[in-house]
């Protein structure tokens, strides 16, 4: 028999409140709202594929890591799908946001607004220079939007693409979006055959 998780009836959570949660519970804290994400199998596979594409040329001392909490402030502890962060933080969680070279979120049907709007403001205010959003919506190809922090703080969209994306910022990276689309389509076909 499993016990039901009883959470306090709160509207405005802080990082201090997180200590009362079970240690194995995956959560995000976004603008004081506690979110208990439950990503799909495909969502997790997509994160692993992105980590593998980010590994070549990763600067010494940094690693791409999936599903890692970032320490930002008292009301925000997001859990991006992929973070390229400094290895000095390998043994702690959450990781201080100043160690994040690149943050990537994968949109799911329940996270669209958070990933495209709320987290955009939070990451920019926290000083994250590079924020990428991968959208695997099932109406077209997998699309990635590249955002970079402007001199005055908010993000500017550098590009959105569904092609092979190559950049030198924050380091030499190639993301094969057609391969991610083919992977998504393989999982859709398997679902439809069931």
Short mmCIF file of N, CA and C in Angstrom, two decimals:
data_model
loop_
_atom_site.label_atom_id
_atom_site.label_comp_id
_atom_site.label_asym_id
_atom_site.label_seq_id
_atom_site.Cartn_x
_atom_site.Cartn_y
_atom_site.Cartn_z
N UNK A 1 0.84 -1.18 0.00
CA UNK A 1 0.00 0.00 0.00
C UNK A 1 0.88 1.25 0.00
N UNK A 2 0.57 2.22 -0.85
CA UNK A 2 1.32 3.46 -0.89
C UNK A 2 0.51 4.56 -0.22
N UNK A 3 1.21 5.41 0.45
CA UNK A 3 0.56 6.53 1.12
C UNK A 3 0.42 7.69 0.15
N UNK A 4 -0.67 8.42 0.24
CA UNK A 4 -0.87 9.59 -0.60
C UNK A 4 0.00 10.73 -0.07
N UNK A 5 0.52 11.52 -0.98
CA UNK A 5 1.33 12.67 -0.61
C UNK A 5 0.41 13.80 -0.18
N UNK A 6 0.58 14.26 1.04
CA UNK A 6 -0.21 15.36 1.57
C UNK A 6 0.66 16.62 1.57
N UNK A 7 0.30 17.57 0.72
CA UNK A 7 1.03 18.83 0.66
C UNK A 7 0.27 19.90 1.41
N UNK A 8 0.99 20.82 2.04
CA UNK A 8 0.31 21.93 2.70
C UNK A 8 -0.49 22.74 1.68
N UNK A 9 -1.60 23.29 2.10
CA UNK A 9 -2.43 24.13 1.24
C UNK A 9 -1.83 25.53 1.23
N UNK A 10 -0.91 25.76 0.31
CA UNK A 10 -0.19 27.03 0.23
C UNK A 10 -0.35 27.62 -1.15
N UNK A 11 -0.37 28.93 -1.23
CA UNK A 11 -0.42 29.63 -2.51
C UNK A 11 0.94 30.18 -2.91
N UNK A 12 1.79 30.45 -1.92
CA UNK A 12 3.07 31.09 -2.21
C UNK A 12 4.19 30.34 -1.49
N UNK A 13 4.87 29.48 -2.24
CA UNK A 13 5.94 28.65 -1.69
C UNK A 13 7.27 29.40 -1.78
N UNK A 14 8.18 29.05 -0.86
CA UNK A 14 9.56 29.55 -0.93
C UNK A 14 10.49 28.35 -0.85
N UNK A 15 11.77 28.58 -1.09
CA UNK A 15 12.72 27.48 -1.00
C UNK A 15 12.78 26.91 0.40
N UNK A 16 12.48 27.70 1.42
CA UNK A 16 12.45 27.19 2.80
C UNK A 16 11.37 26.12 2.97
N UNK A 17 10.26 26.26 2.26
CA UNK A 17 9.16 25.29 2.34
C UNK A 17 9.52 23.96 1.69
N UNK A 18 10.47 23.96 0.77
CA UNK A 18 10.83 22.74 0.04
C UNK A 18 11.44 21.68 0.95
N UNK A 19 12.01 22.10 2.07
CA UNK A 19 12.62 21.14 3.01
C UNK A 19 11.59 20.17 3.58
N UNK A 20 10.31 20.55 3.56
CA UNK A 20 9.27 19.67 4.10
C UNK A 20 8.82 18.61 3.09
N UNK A 21 9.30 18.69 1.85
CA UNK A 21 8.91 17.73 0.82
C UNK A 21 9.75 16.46 0.91
N UNK A 22 9.21 15.33 0.46
CA UNK A 22 10.02 14.11 0.43
C UNK A 22 11.27 14.32 -0.44
N UNK A 23 12.39 13.77 -0.04
CA UNK A 23 13.66 14.02 -0.73
C UNK A 23 13.69 13.47 -2.15
N UNK A 24 12.87 12.48 -2.47
CA UNK A 24 12.87 11.91 -3.81
C UNK A 24 11.81 12.52 -4.73
N UNK A 25 11.11 13.53 -4.27
CA UNK A 25 10.06 14.17 -5.06
C UNK A 25 10.67 15.15 -6.05
N UNK A 26 10.29 15.03 -7.32
CA UNK A 26 10.76 15.99 -8.33
C UNK A 26 9.78 17.15 -8.36
N UNK A 27 10.31 18.35 -8.30
CA UNK A 27 9.48 19.54 -8.24
C UNK A 27 10.17 20.69 -8.95
N UNK A 28 9.39 21.74 -9.22
CA UNK A 28 9.91 23.03 -9.64
C UNK A 28 9.21 24.08 -8.80
N UNK A 29 9.90 25.14 -8.53
CA UNK A 29 9.31 26.28 -7.85
C UNK A 29 9.42 27.46 -8.82
N UNK A 30 8.28 27.92 -9.33
CA UNK A 30 8.25 28.99 -10.32
C UNK A 30 7.37 30.11 -9.80
N UNK A 31 7.97 31.25 -9.53
CA UNK A 31 7.24 32.42 -9.01
C UNK A 31 6.37 32.05 -7.80
N UNK A 32 6.93 31.20 -6.92
CA UNK A 32 6.22 30.82 -5.70
C UNK A 32 5.19 29.72 -5.88
N UNK A 33 5.06 29.19 -7.10
CA UNK A 33 4.12 28.09 -7.35
C UNK A 33 4.88 26.78 -7.37
N UNK A 34 4.41 25.82 -6.61
CA UNK A 34 5.01 24.49 -6.59
C UNK A 34 4.44 23.68 -7.74
N UNK A 35 5.31 23.15 -8.58
CA UNK A 35 4.91 22.35 -9.74
C UNK A 35 5.55 20.98 -9.61
N UNK A 36 4.75 19.94 -9.78
CA UNK A 36 5.23 18.56 -9.71
C UNK A 36 5.17 17.99 -11.13
N UNK A 37 6.26 18.15 -11.91
CA UNK A 37 6.23 17.70 -13.30
C UNK A 37 6.24 16.18 -13.41
N UNK A 38 5.62 15.70 -14.47
CA UNK A 38 5.61 14.27 -14.77
C UNK A 38 5.87 14.11 -16.27
N UNK A 39 7.14 14.21 -16.68
CA UNK A 39 7.45 14.17 -18.11
C UNK A 39 7.17 12.80 -18.72
N UNK A 40 6.85 12.82 -20.00
CA UNK A 40 6.61 11.57 -20.72
C UNK A 40 7.93 10.88 -21.04
N UNK A 41 7.83 9.64 -21.42
CA UNK A 41 8.96 8.83 -21.89
C UNK A 41 9.68 9.58 -23.00
N UNK A 42 8.92 10.05 -24.01
CA UNK A 42 9.55 10.76 -25.14
C UNK A 42 10.26 12.03 -24.68
N UNK A 43 9.64 12.77 -23.77
CA UNK A 43 10.24 13.99 -23.24
C UNK A 43 11.63 13.69 -22.65
N UNK A 44 11.72 12.60 -21.88
CA UNK A 44 12.99 12.22 -21.26
C UNK A 44 14.02 11.78 -22.32
N UNK A 45 13.57 11.01 -23.32
CA UNK A 45 14.48 10.58 -24.40
C UNK A 45 15.00 11.79 -25.15
N UNK A 46 14.14 12.75 -25.42
CA UNK A 46 14.55 13.97 -26.13
C UNK A 46 15.63 14.71 -25.32
N UNK A 47 15.47 14.77 -24.01
CA UNK A 47 16.48 15.40 -23.16
C UNK A 47 17.82 14.68 -23.25
N UNK A 48 17.80 13.36 -23.25
CA UNK A 48 19.04 12.57 -23.37
C UNK A 48 19.71 12.84 -24.72
N UNK A 49 18.92 12.87 -25.79
CA UNK A 49 19.49 13.14 -27.13
C UNK A 49 20.14 14.52 -27.17
N UNK A 50 19.50 15.51 -26.55
CA UNK A 50 20.10 16.85 -26.51
C UNK A 50 21.41 16.85 -25.73
N UNK A 51 21.45 16.14 -24.61
CA UNK A 51 22.70 16.04 -23.84
C UNK A 51 23.81 15.46 -24.72
N UNK A 52 23.50 14.41 -25.48
CA UNK A 52 24.51 13.78 -26.34
C UNK A 52 25.00 14.74 -27.43
N UNK A 53 24.09 15.56 -27.97
CA UNK A 53 24.48 16.54 -29.00
C UNK A 53 25.30 17.68 -28.42
N UNK A 54 25.11 17.97 -27.13
CA UNK A 54 25.83 19.07 -26.48
C UNK A 54 27.22 18.66 -25.99
N UNK A 55 27.49 17.37 -25.87
CA UNK A 55 28.76 16.91 -25.30
C UNK A 55 29.99 17.25 -26.13
N UNK A 56 29.97 16.98 -27.46
CA UNK A 56 31.19 17.31 -28.22
C UNK A 56 31.50 18.81 -28.10
N UNK A 57 32.73 19.14 -27.92
CA UNK A 57 33.22 20.52 -27.83
C UNK A 57 32.85 21.25 -26.55
N UNK A 58 32.19 20.58 -25.61
CA UNK A 58 31.84 21.25 -24.35
C UNK A 58 33.13 21.71 -23.68
N UNK A 59 33.19 22.95 -23.24
CA UNK A 59 34.43 23.47 -22.65
C UNK A 59 34.87 22.66 -21.43
N UNK A 60 36.17 22.59 -21.22
CA UNK A 60 36.68 21.87 -20.04
C UNK A 60 36.06 22.43 -18.76
N UNK A 61 35.69 21.51 -17.89
CA UNK A 61 35.10 21.91 -16.62
C UNK A 61 33.59 22.02 -16.65
N UNK A 62 32.98 21.88 -17.82
CA UNK A 62 31.52 21.96 -17.96
C UNK A 62 30.98 20.65 -18.49
N UNK A 63 29.72 20.36 -18.17
CA UNK A 63 29.04 19.15 -18.65
C UNK A 63 27.57 19.48 -18.92
N UNK A 64 26.99 18.90 -19.99
CA UNK A 64 25.54 18.98 -20.14
C UNK A 64 24.88 17.92 -19.26
N UNK A 65 23.86 18.31 -18.52
CA UNK A 65 23.22 17.42 -17.54
C UNK A 65 21.71 17.53 -17.71
N UNK A 66 21.01 16.38 -17.71
CA UNK A 66 19.54 16.45 -17.79
C UNK A 66 18.90 16.64 -16.41
N UNK A 67 17.73 17.30 -16.41
CA UNK A 67 16.85 17.30 -15.25
C UNK A 67 17.53 17.72 -13.95
N UNK A 68 17.99 18.97 -13.90
CA UNK A 68 18.76 19.46 -12.77
C UNK A 68 18.14 20.75 -12.22
N UNK A 69 17.92 20.81 -10.93
CA UNK A 69 17.35 22.01 -10.30
C UNK A 69 18.39 23.13 -10.22
N UNK A 70 17.90 24.35 -10.46
CA UNK A 70 18.76 25.54 -10.37
C UNK A 70 18.30 26.41 -9.20
N UNK A 71 19.27 26.82 -8.40
CA UNK A 71 19.02 27.71 -7.26
C UNK A 71 19.05 29.15 -7.77
N UNK A 72 17.90 29.81 -7.71
CA UNK A 72 17.84 31.19 -8.23
C UNK A 72 17.55 32.19 -7.11
N UNK A 73 16.38 32.06 -6.48
CA UNK A 73 16.04 32.96 -5.37
C UNK A 73 15.01 32.26 -4.48
N UNK A 74 14.46 32.98 -3.52
CA UNK A 74 13.55 32.36 -2.54
C UNK A 74 12.27 31.81 -3.16
N UNK A 75 11.85 32.34 -4.32
CA UNK A 75 10.59 31.92 -4.92
C UNK A 75 10.77 31.15 -6.22
N UNK A 76 12.03 30.88 -6.59
CA UNK A 76 12.27 30.21 -7.87
C UNK A 76 13.39 29.19 -7.77
N UNK A 77 13.03 27.94 -8.05
CA UNK A 77 13.99 26.86 -8.17
C UNK A 77 13.51 25.97 -9.34
N UNK A 78 13.74 26.46 -10.58
CA UNK A 78 13.29 25.69 -11.74
C UNK A 78 14.12 24.42 -11.93
N UNK A 79 13.59 23.51 -12.72
CA UNK A 79 14.26 22.24 -13.01
C UNK A 79 14.30 22.08 -14.54
N UNK A 80 15.26 22.75 -15.19
CA UNK A 80 15.33 22.68 -16.66
C UNK A 80 15.56 21.25 -17.14
N UNK A 81 15.14 21.01 -18.36
CA UNK A 81 15.32 19.68 -18.94
C UNK A 81 16.79 19.37 -19.20
N UNK A 82 17.57 20.38 -19.59
CA UNK A 82 19.01 20.21 -19.81
C UNK A 82 19.71 21.50 -19.37
N UNK A 83 20.84 21.34 -18.69
CA UNK A 83 21.67 22.48 -18.28
C UNK A 83 23.12 22.13 -18.59
N UNK A 84 23.83 23.08 -19.18
CA UNK A 84 25.28 22.94 -19.29
C UNK A 84 25.83 23.74 -18.13
N UNK A 85 26.42 23.03 -17.17
CA UNK A 85 26.85 23.68 -15.93
C UNK A 85 28.26 23.26 -15.55
N UNK A 86 28.84 24.00 -14.64
CA UNK A 86 30.21 23.74 -14.21
C UNK A 86 30.27 22.49 -13.35
N UNK A 87 31.32 21.70 -13.55
CA UNK A 87 31.48 20.43 -12.83
C UNK A 87 31.70 20.61 -11.33
N UNK A 88 32.08 21.80 -10.89
CA UNK A 88 32.29 22.00 -9.45
C UNK A 88 31.00 21.79 -8.67
N UNK A 89 29.86 21.79 -9.37
CA UNK A 89 28.57 21.60 -8.72
C UNK A 89 28.03 20.18 -8.86
N UNK A 90 28.86 19.26 -9.30
CA UNK A 90 28.41 17.90 -9.59
C UNK A 90 27.84 17.18 -8.38
N UNK A 91 28.22 17.54 -7.19
CA UNK A 91 27.77 16.83 -6.00
C UNK A 91 26.74 17.59 -5.18
N UNK A 92 26.06 18.55 -5.81
CA UNK A 92 25.05 19.28 -5.04
C UNK A 92 23.80 19.53 -5.87
N UNK A 93 22.71 19.72 -5.17
CA UNK A 93 21.44 20.07 -5.78
C UNK A 93 20.63 20.86 -4.77
N UNK A 94 20.10 21.97 -5.15
CA UNK A 94 20.14 22.57 -6.47
C UNK A 94 21.52 23.18 -6.78
N UNK A 95 21.74 23.41 -8.07
CA UNK A 95 22.99 24.00 -8.55
C UNK A 95 22.80 25.52 -8.62
N UNK A 96 23.77 26.30 -8.15
CA UNK A 96 23.65 27.75 -8.29
C UNK A 96 23.53 28.15 -9.76
N UNK A 97 22.61 29.05 -10.04
CA UNK A 97 22.35 29.44 -11.42
C UNK A 97 23.57 30.07 -12.09
N UNK A 98 24.47 30.65 -11.31
CA UNK A 98 25.64 31.27 -11.94
C UNK A 98 26.58 30.27 -12.60
N UNK A 99 26.39 28.98 -12.33
CA UNK A 99 27.19 27.96 -12.99
C UNK A 99 26.61 27.50 -14.31
N UNK A 100 25.42 28.00 -14.68
CA UNK A 100 24.73 27.55 -15.90
C UNK A 100 25.19 28.36 -17.11
N UNK A 101 25.85 27.68 -18.04
CA UNK A 101 26.28 28.31 -19.29
C UNK A 101 25.14 28.34 -20.31
N UNK A 102 24.30 27.31 -20.27
CA UNK A 102 23.19 27.16 -21.21
C UNK A 102 22.07 26.40 -20.50
N UNK A 103 20.84 26.87 -20.70
CA UNK A 103 19.66 26.21 -20.16
C UNK A 103 18.74 25.87 -21.33
N UNK A 104 18.23 24.62 -21.34
CA UNK A 104 17.29 24.20 -22.39
C UNK A 104 16.04 23.63 -21.72
N UNK A 105 14.90 24.11 -22.19
CA UNK A 105 13.61 23.57 -21.76
C UNK A 105 12.95 22.90 -22.96
N UNK A 106 12.31 21.77 -22.73
CA UNK A 106 11.53 21.06 -23.74
C UNK A 106 10.07 21.30 -23.41
N UNK A 107 9.35 21.87 -24.33
CA UNK A 107 7.94 22.18 -24.09
C UNK A 107 7.12 20.90 -24.08
N UNK A 108 6.21 20.83 -23.11
CA UNK A 108 5.21 19.78 -23.08
C UNK A 108 3.85 20.48 -23.07
N UNK A 109 2.76 19.75 -23.31
CA UNK A 109 1.45 20.42 -23.35
C UNK A 109 1.13 21.21 -22.09
N UNK A 110 1.62 20.76 -20.94
CA UNK A 110 1.30 21.46 -19.69
C UNK A 110 2.32 22.53 -19.30
N UNK A 111 3.43 22.64 -20.06
CA UNK A 111 4.48 23.59 -19.65
C UNK A 111 4.67 24.74 -20.63
N UNK A 112 3.85 24.85 -21.66
CA UNK A 112 4.08 25.84 -22.73
C UNK A 112 4.20 27.26 -22.18
N UNK A 113 3.25 27.71 -21.39
CA UNK A 113 3.29 29.07 -20.87
C UNK A 113 4.51 29.27 -19.96
N UNK A 114 4.75 28.32 -19.06
CA UNK A 114 5.89 28.45 -18.14
C UNK A 114 7.20 28.55 -18.90
N UNK A 115 7.41 27.66 -19.89
CA UNK A 115 8.69 27.63 -20.61
C UNK A 115 8.88 28.84 -21.51
N UNK A 116 7.80 29.30 -22.14
CA UNK A 116 7.91 30.40 -23.10
C UNK A 116 7.85 31.77 -22.44
N UNK A 117 7.26 31.88 -21.26
CA UNK A 117 7.07 33.20 -20.66
C UNK A 117 7.68 33.31 -19.26
N UNK A 118 7.11 32.59 -18.29
CA UNK A 118 7.56 32.74 -16.90
C UNK A 118 9.04 32.42 -16.75
N UNK A 119 9.48 31.28 -17.27
CA UNK A 119 10.89 30.91 -17.12
C UNK A 119 11.81 31.83 -17.91
N UNK A 120 11.32 32.35 -19.02
CA UNK A 120 12.12 33.30 -19.80
C UNK A 120 12.49 34.50 -18.94
N UNK A 121 11.52 35.03 -18.22
CA UNK A 121 11.78 36.19 -17.35
C UNK A 121 12.69 35.81 -16.18
N UNK A 122 12.44 34.65 -15.59
CA UNK A 122 13.23 34.21 -14.43
C UNK A 122 14.68 33.99 -14.82
N UNK A 123 14.93 33.26 -15.90
CA UNK A 123 16.31 32.98 -16.32
C UNK A 123 17.04 34.26 -16.73
N UNK A 124 16.36 35.15 -17.45
CA UNK A 124 17.01 36.41 -17.85
C UNK A 124 17.38 37.24 -16.63
N UNK A 125 16.46 37.37 -15.68
CA UNK A 125 16.73 38.15 -14.46
C UNK A 125 17.86 37.53 -13.65
N UNK A 126 18.01 36.20 -13.72
CA UNK A 126 19.07 35.51 -12.97
C UNK A 126 20.42 35.56 -13.68
N UNK A 127 20.46 36.10 -14.90
CA UNK A 127 21.72 36.26 -15.61
C UNK A 127 22.11 35.11 -16.52
N UNK A 128 21.19 34.18 -16.80
CA UNK A 128 21.50 33.09 -17.72
C UNK A 128 21.60 33.69 -19.12
N UNK A 129 22.78 33.60 -19.72
CA UNK A 129 23.02 34.24 -21.02
C UNK A 129 22.32 33.54 -22.17
N UNK A 130 22.25 32.21 -22.13
CA UNK A 130 21.74 31.43 -23.26
C UNK A 130 20.61 30.52 -22.82
N UNK A 131 19.42 30.73 -23.41
CA UNK A 131 18.24 29.95 -23.10
C UNK A 131 17.65 29.45 -24.41
N UNK A 132 17.55 28.12 -24.53
CA UNK A 132 17.00 27.51 -25.73
C UNK A 132 15.72 26.78 -25.36
N UNK A 133 14.73 26.85 -26.24
CA UNK A 133 13.44 26.19 -26.01
C UNK A 133 13.19 25.25 -27.18
N UNK A 134 13.00 23.97 -26.88
CA UNK A 134 12.73 22.97 -27.89
C UNK A 134 11.24 22.63 -27.83
N UNK A 135 10.57 22.77 -28.98
CA UNK A 135 9.13 22.53 -29.04
C UNK A 135 8.85 21.33 -29.94
N UNK A 136 8.53 20.18 -29.34
CA UNK A 136 8.23 18.98 -30.13
C UNK A 136 6.73 18.80 -30.39
N UNK A 137 6.01 19.92 -30.62
CA UNK A 137 4.57 19.79 -30.87
C UNK A 137 4.33 18.84 -32.03
N UNK A 138 3.22 18.17 -31.98
CA UNK A 138 2.99 17.09 -32.93
C UNK A 138 2.33 17.55 -34.22
N UNK A 139 2.22 18.86 -34.46
CA UNK A 139 1.61 19.36 -35.68
C UNK A 139 2.63 19.61 -36.80
N UNK A 140 3.90 19.61 -36.48
CA UNK A 140 4.93 19.89 -37.48
C UNK A 140 6.25 19.34 -36.99
N UNK A 141 7.33 19.92 -37.47
CA UNK A 141 8.65 19.47 -37.07
C UNK A 141 9.01 19.98 -35.68
N UNK A 142 10.00 19.36 -35.07
CA UNK A 142 10.53 19.84 -33.80
C UNK A 142 11.25 21.16 -34.09
N UNK A 143 10.91 22.19 -33.33
CA UNK A 143 11.46 23.54 -33.54
C UNK A 143 12.23 23.95 -32.30
N UNK A 144 13.37 24.62 -32.51
CA UNK A 144 14.14 25.14 -31.39
C UNK A 144 14.26 26.65 -31.54
N UNK A 145 13.96 27.37 -30.45
CA UNK A 145 14.13 28.83 -30.41
C UNK A 145 15.36 29.14 -29.58
N UNK A 146 16.23 30.00 -30.10
CA UNK A 146 17.48 30.38 -29.45
C UNK A 146 17.30 31.79 -28.91
N UNK A 147 17.43 31.93 -27.59
CA UNK A 147 17.32 33.23 -26.94
C UNK A 147 18.65 33.57 -26.30
N UNK A 148 19.05 34.83 -26.46
CA UNK A 148 20.27 35.32 -25.80
C UNK A 148 19.92 36.59 -25.04
N UNK A 149 20.58 36.74 -23.90
CA UNK A 149 20.34 37.92 -23.06
C UNK A 149 20.87 39.16 -23.76
N UNK A 150 20.06 40.20 -23.78
CA UNK A 150 20.50 41.48 -24.36
C UNK A 150 21.31 42.25 -23.32
N UNK A 151 21.89 43.33 -23.75
CA UNK A 151 22.70 44.14 -22.83
C UNK A 151 21.89 44.70 -21.68
N UNK A 152 20.60 45.00 -21.92
CA UNK A 152 19.77 45.58 -20.85
C UNK A 152 18.99 44.52 -20.07
N UNK A 153 19.24 43.21 -20.32
CA UNK A 153 18.68 42.17 -19.46
C UNK A 153 17.75 41.17 -20.08
N UNK A 154 16.65 41.60 -20.75
CA UNK A 154 15.73 40.57 -21.26
C UNK A 154 16.33 39.81 -22.45
N UNK A 155 15.69 38.70 -22.78
CA UNK A 155 16.17 37.89 -23.90
C UNK A 155 15.72 38.48 -25.23
N UNK A 156 16.58 38.26 -26.22
CA UNK A 156 16.23 38.54 -27.61
C UNK A 156 16.28 37.21 -28.35
N UNK A 157 15.28 36.99 -29.21
CA UNK A 157 15.26 35.76 -30.00
C UNK A 157 16.28 35.91 -31.13
N UNK A 158 17.26 35.01 -31.13
CA UNK A 158 18.28 35.01 -32.18
C UNK A 158 17.71 34.34 -33.43
N UNK A 159 17.08 33.19 -33.24
CA UNK A 159 16.47 32.46 -34.36
C UNK A 159 15.54 31.39 -33.82
N UNK A 160 14.69 30.89 -34.68
CA UNK A 160 13.91 29.68 -34.46
C UNK A 160 14.10 28.83 -35.70
N UNK A 161 14.32 27.53 -35.50
CA UNK A 161 14.60 26.67 -36.65
C UNK A 161 14.14 25.25 -36.43
N UNK A 162 13.88 24.56 -37.53
CA UNK A 162 13.61 23.13 -37.50
C UNK A 162 14.67 22.39 -38.35
N UNK A 163 15.73 23.11 -38.71
CA UNK A 163 16.83 22.56 -39.51
C UNK A 163 18.00 22.17 -38.60
N UNK A 164 19.09 21.71 -39.19
CA UNK A 164 20.31 21.48 -38.41
C UNK A 164 20.82 22.84 -37.98
N UNK A 165 20.98 23.01 -36.67
CA UNK A 165 21.40 24.29 -36.10
C UNK A 165 22.85 24.18 -35.63
N UNK A 166 23.69 25.08 -36.13
CA UNK A 166 25.10 25.13 -35.73
C UNK A 166 25.40 26.53 -35.21
N UNK A 167 26.10 26.58 -34.08
CA UNK A 167 26.43 27.86 -33.47
C UNK A 167 27.81 27.79 -32.84
N UNK A 168 28.36 28.93 -32.55
CA UNK A 168 29.61 29.05 -31.78
C UNK A 168 29.34 29.57 -30.38
N UNK A 169 28.08 29.90 -30.08
CA UNK A 169 27.72 30.50 -28.80
C UNK A 169 26.76 29.57 -28.05
N UNK A 170 27.06 29.15 -26.85
CA UNK A 170 28.17 29.55 -26.00
C UNK A 170 29.47 28.79 -26.28
N UNK A 171 29.40 27.75 -27.13
CA UNK A 171 30.58 27.03 -27.61
C UNK A 171 30.15 26.33 -28.89
N UNK A 172 31.06 25.73 -29.65
CA UNK A 172 30.64 25.09 -30.91
C UNK A 172 29.68 23.92 -30.67
N UNK A 173 28.45 24.08 -31.16
CA UNK A 173 27.38 23.10 -30.95
C UNK A 173 26.64 22.88 -32.26
N UNK A 174 26.26 21.64 -32.52
CA UNK A 174 25.36 21.31 -33.62
C UNK A 174 24.19 20.51 -33.05
N UNK A 175 22.98 20.99 -33.31
CA UNK A 175 21.77 20.31 -32.88
C UNK A 175 21.02 19.89 -34.16
N UNK A 176 20.83 18.58 -34.31
CA UNK A 176 20.18 18.02 -35.49
C UNK A 176 18.68 17.92 -35.24
N UNK A 177 17.95 19.00 -35.54
CA UNK A 177 16.51 19.01 -35.31
C UNK A 177 15.75 18.06 -36.23
N UNK A 178 16.14 17.88 -37.51
CA UNK A 178 15.47 16.84 -38.30
C UNK A 178 15.60 15.44 -37.69
N UNK A 179 16.74 15.14 -37.06
CA UNK A 179 16.88 13.83 -36.40
C UNK A 179 15.94 13.73 -35.20
N UNK A 180 15.74 14.85 -34.48
CA UNK A 180 14.81 14.84 -33.35
C UNK A 180 13.36 14.70 -33.84
N UNK A 181 13.06 15.31 -34.98
CA UNK A 181 11.73 15.15 -35.57
C UNK A 181 11.50 13.69 -35.97
N UNK A 182 12.50 13.06 -36.60
CA UNK A 182 12.38 11.65 -37.00
C UNK A 182 12.20 10.76 -35.78
N UNK A 183 12.91 11.07 -34.70
CA UNK A 183 12.76 10.31 -33.46
C UNK A 183 11.34 10.46 -32.92
N UNK A 184 10.85 11.69 -32.88
CA UNK A 184 9.48 11.94 -32.42
C UNK A 184 8.48 11.18 -33.27
N UNK A 185 8.66 11.21 -34.59
CA UNK A 185 7.74 10.53 -35.49
C UNK A 185 7.76 9.01 -35.29
N UNK A 186 8.93 8.46 -34.94
CA UNK A 186 9.03 7.03 -34.65
C UNK A 186 8.16 6.68 -33.43
N UNK A 187 8.22 7.50 -32.39
CA UNK A 187 7.41 7.25 -31.20
C UNK A 187 5.92 7.47 -31.48
N UNK A 188 5.59 8.45 -32.32
CA UNK A 188 4.19 8.64 -32.69
C UNK A 188 3.65 7.43 -33.46
N UNK A 189 4.46 6.91 -34.37
CA UNK A 189 4.05 5.73 -35.14
C UNK A 189 3.84 4.53 -34.22
N UNK A 190 4.71 4.36 -33.25
CA UNK A 190 4.56 3.24 -32.30
C UNK A 190 3.28 3.41 -31.49
N UNK A 191 2.97 4.64 -31.10
CA UNK A 191 1.72 4.90 -30.36
C UNK A 191 0.52 4.56 -31.21
N UNK A 192 0.57 4.97 -32.48
CA UNK A 192 -0.57 4.75 -33.37
C UNK A 192 -0.79 3.28 -33.72
N UNK A 193 0.30 2.48 -33.66
CA UNK A 193 0.19 1.05 -33.94
C UNK A 193 -0.43 0.27 -32.78
N UNK A 194 -0.35 0.85 -31.61
CA UNK A 194 -0.83 0.14 -30.40
C UNK A 194 -2.33 0.04 -30.34
#
